[in-house]
Tab-separated table of C-alpha atoms and ligand atoms in Angstrom:
chain	number	residue	atom	x	y	z
B	10	MET	CA	-91.886	-85.599	62.767
B	11	ASP	CA	-94.114	-83.875	65.309
B	12	TYR	CA	-93.711	-84.621	68.966
B	13	PRO	CA	-96.638	-84.013	71.307
B	14	GLU	CA	-96.289	-81.090	73.681
B	15	ILE	CA	-96.026	-82.226	77.271
B	16	SER	CA	-96.154	-79.990	80.279
B	17	PHE	CA	-93.172	-79.547	82.558
B	18	GLU	CA	-95.074	-81.318	85.349
B	19	ASP	CA	-95.861	-84.294	83.099
B	20	ARG	CA	-92.240	-84.518	82.016
B	21	MET	CA	-90.990	-84.515	85.594
B	22	SER	CA	-93.612	-87.067	86.640
B	23	THR	CA	-92.070	-89.659	84.308
B	24	VAL	CA	-88.856	-89.858	86.274
B	25	ASP	CA	-87.700	-90.855	89.741
B	26	PHE	CA	-84.678	-89.324	91.401
B	27	GLN	CA	-82.451	-90.917	93.973
B	28	VAL	CA	-80.722	-87.789	95.173
B	29	SER	CA	-77.058	-88.197	95.924
B	30	ARG	CA	-75.481	-86.224	98.713
B	31	ARG	CA	-72.625	-85.360	96.387
B	32	ALA	CA	-73.451	-82.825	93.651
B	33	HIS	CA	-72.545	-84.522	90.344
B	34	ILE	CA	-72.688	-81.185	88.535
B	35	GLU	CA	-71.221	-77.968	89.847
B	36	VAL	CA	-71.555	-74.568	88.268
B	37	ASP	CA	-69.062	-71.790	88.856
B	38	SER	CA	-71.304	-68.750	89.161
B	39	GLU	CA	-68.276	-66.439	88.962
B	40	ILE	CA	-67.605	-67.630	85.421
B	41	CYS	CA	-71.319	-67.370	84.568
B	42	ASN	CA	-71.184	-63.714	85.534
B	43	SER	CA	-69.459	-62.903	82.262
B	44	CYS	CA	-71.689	-65.132	80.121
B	45	THR	CA	-74.128	-63.238	77.923
B	46	THR	CA	-75.725	-66.151	76.076
B	47	ARG	CA	-77.007	-68.354	78.918
B	48	GLU	CA	-77.495	-71.471	76.801
B	49	CYS	CA	-77.940	-73.588	79.916
B	50	VAL	CA	-81.004	-71.648	81.062
B	51	HIS	CA	-82.804	-72.260	77.782
B	52	ALA	CA	-81.560	-75.773	77.114
B	53	CYS	CA	-81.894	-77.633	80.405
B	54	PRO	CA	-85.038	-79.787	80.135
B	55	ALA	CA	-85.406	-79.793	83.912
B	56	ASN	CA	-85.088	-75.980	84.277
B	57	LEU	CA	-82.252	-76.337	86.754
B	58	PHE	CA	-80.370	-73.164	85.799
B	59	VAL	CA	-81.896	-69.976	87.153
B	60	PRO	CA	-80.350	-66.557	86.485
B	61	THR	CA	-79.860	-64.456	89.597
B	62	THR	CA	-80.263	-60.698	89.763
B	63	ASP	CA	-76.535	-60.215	90.367
B	64	GLY	CA	-75.687	-61.840	87.015
B	65	GLY	CA	-74.800	-65.268	88.348
B	66	ILE	CA	-76.530	-68.610	88.000
B	67	LEU	CA	-78.353	-70.564	90.641
B	68	PHE	CA	-78.060	-74.275	89.990
B	69	ASN	CA	-79.718	-77.287	91.616
B	70	TYR	CA	-78.442	-80.731	90.733
B	71	GLU	CA	-81.160	-82.734	92.490
B	72	GLN	CA	-83.553	-83.239	89.575
B	73	CYS	CA	-81.013	-83.583	86.803
B	74	PHE	CA	-81.835	-85.935	83.900
B	75	GLU	CA	-78.089	-86.499	83.307
B	76	CYS	CA	-78.586	-85.637	79.640
B	77	GLY	CA	-75.336	-83.681	79.369
B	78	THR	CA	-76.884	-80.863	77.309
B	79	CYS	CA	-75.691	-78.088	79.603
B	80	TYR	CA	-72.123	-79.370	79.499
B	81	LEU	CA	-72.170	-79.636	75.705
B	82	LEU	CA	-73.652	-76.194	75.171
B	83	CYS	CA	-71.847	-74.117	77.766
B	84	ASN	CA	-69.443	-71.830	76.012
B	85	LYS	CA	-67.300	-70.938	79.003
B	86	GLN	CA	-64.381	-73.168	79.845
B	87	GLY	CA	-64.705	-74.582	83.315
B	88	ALA	CA	-68.107	-73.109	84.183
B	89	ILE	CA	-69.639	-76.575	84.509
B	90	SER	CA	-67.990	-79.560	86.199
B	91	TRP	CA	-69.881	-82.684	85.131
B	92	THR	CA	-69.730	-86.240	86.403
B	93	TYR	CA	-72.276	-89.004	86.703
B	94	PRO	CA	-73.853	-89.451	90.131
B	95	ASP	CA	-72.401	-92.089	92.410
B	96	GLY	CA	-73.568	-95.675	91.781
B	97	GLY	CA	-77.238	-96.217	92.606
B	98	ASP	CA	-78.026	-92.509	92.685
B	99	GLY	CA	-79.464	-90.270	90.016
B	100	VAL	CA	-82.328	-90.450	87.603
B	101	THR	CA	-84.496	-93.470	86.724
B	102	PHE	CA	-86.794	-93.190	83.710
B	103	ARG	CA	-90.189	-94.818	83.978
B	104	LYS	CA	-91.918	-96.202	80.908
B	105	GLY	CA	-95.334	-95.100	79.743
K	230	SF4	S1	-73.896	-71.288	79.488
K	230	SF4	FE1	-72.243	-71.902	80.917
K	230	SF4	S2	-71.220	-69.983	81.465
K	230	SF4	FE2	-73.187	-69.443	80.530
K	230	SF4	S3	-74.549	-69.205	82.291
K	230	SF4	FE3	-74.744	-71.318	81.562
K	230	SF4	S4	-73.281	-72.519	82.783
K	230	SF4	FE4	-72.759	-70.357	83.022
K	231	SF4	S1	-77.395	-82.651	82.463
K	231	SF4	FE1	-79.323	-82.094	81.406
K	231	SF4	S2	-80.897	-82.122	83.010
K	231	SF4	FE2	-78.900	-82.099	84.045
K	231	SF4	S3	-78.518	-79.959	84.449
K	231	SF4	FE3	-77.549	-80.424	82.479
K	231	SF4	S4	-79.075	-79.939	80.893
K	231	SF4	FE4	-80.125	-80.027	82.889
C-alpha cells in the first residue's frame, strides 16, 4: 500500500503539544558518544535527535509524538530513559 508523502511541516501541524515541565524522555549523550549507528536520528518522526559535532546527541522532548520508536530502536543500554508525560501533558492528535 502506498502512503502519500507529507511534508514535515504538515505532519507537525496535525498535532498539539501540551509541554510538560518534566522531560518524559532523557538521553544520555555520554552513552551516545560511542554509538555509531544513530538509529534515533533517522527514525524519530519528529526529528528530535540531532547529532552534535562532539559526537553526542542533542535531544528535545517538547514535540515528541510518544511513539516509542527511539526507545525500541536504540541499541545502547540506558541511553534513553522513557516514560509517558505527566497526566494532561503531551501530544494530542487532531483528525483530518
Ligand atoms: S541510537 Fe541510542 S545510543 Fe545511539 S545515538 Fe540514538 S539514543 Fe544515542
Ligand atoms: S518517542 Fe517517537 S517522537 Fe518521541 S522522541 Fe522517540 S521516536 Fe521521537
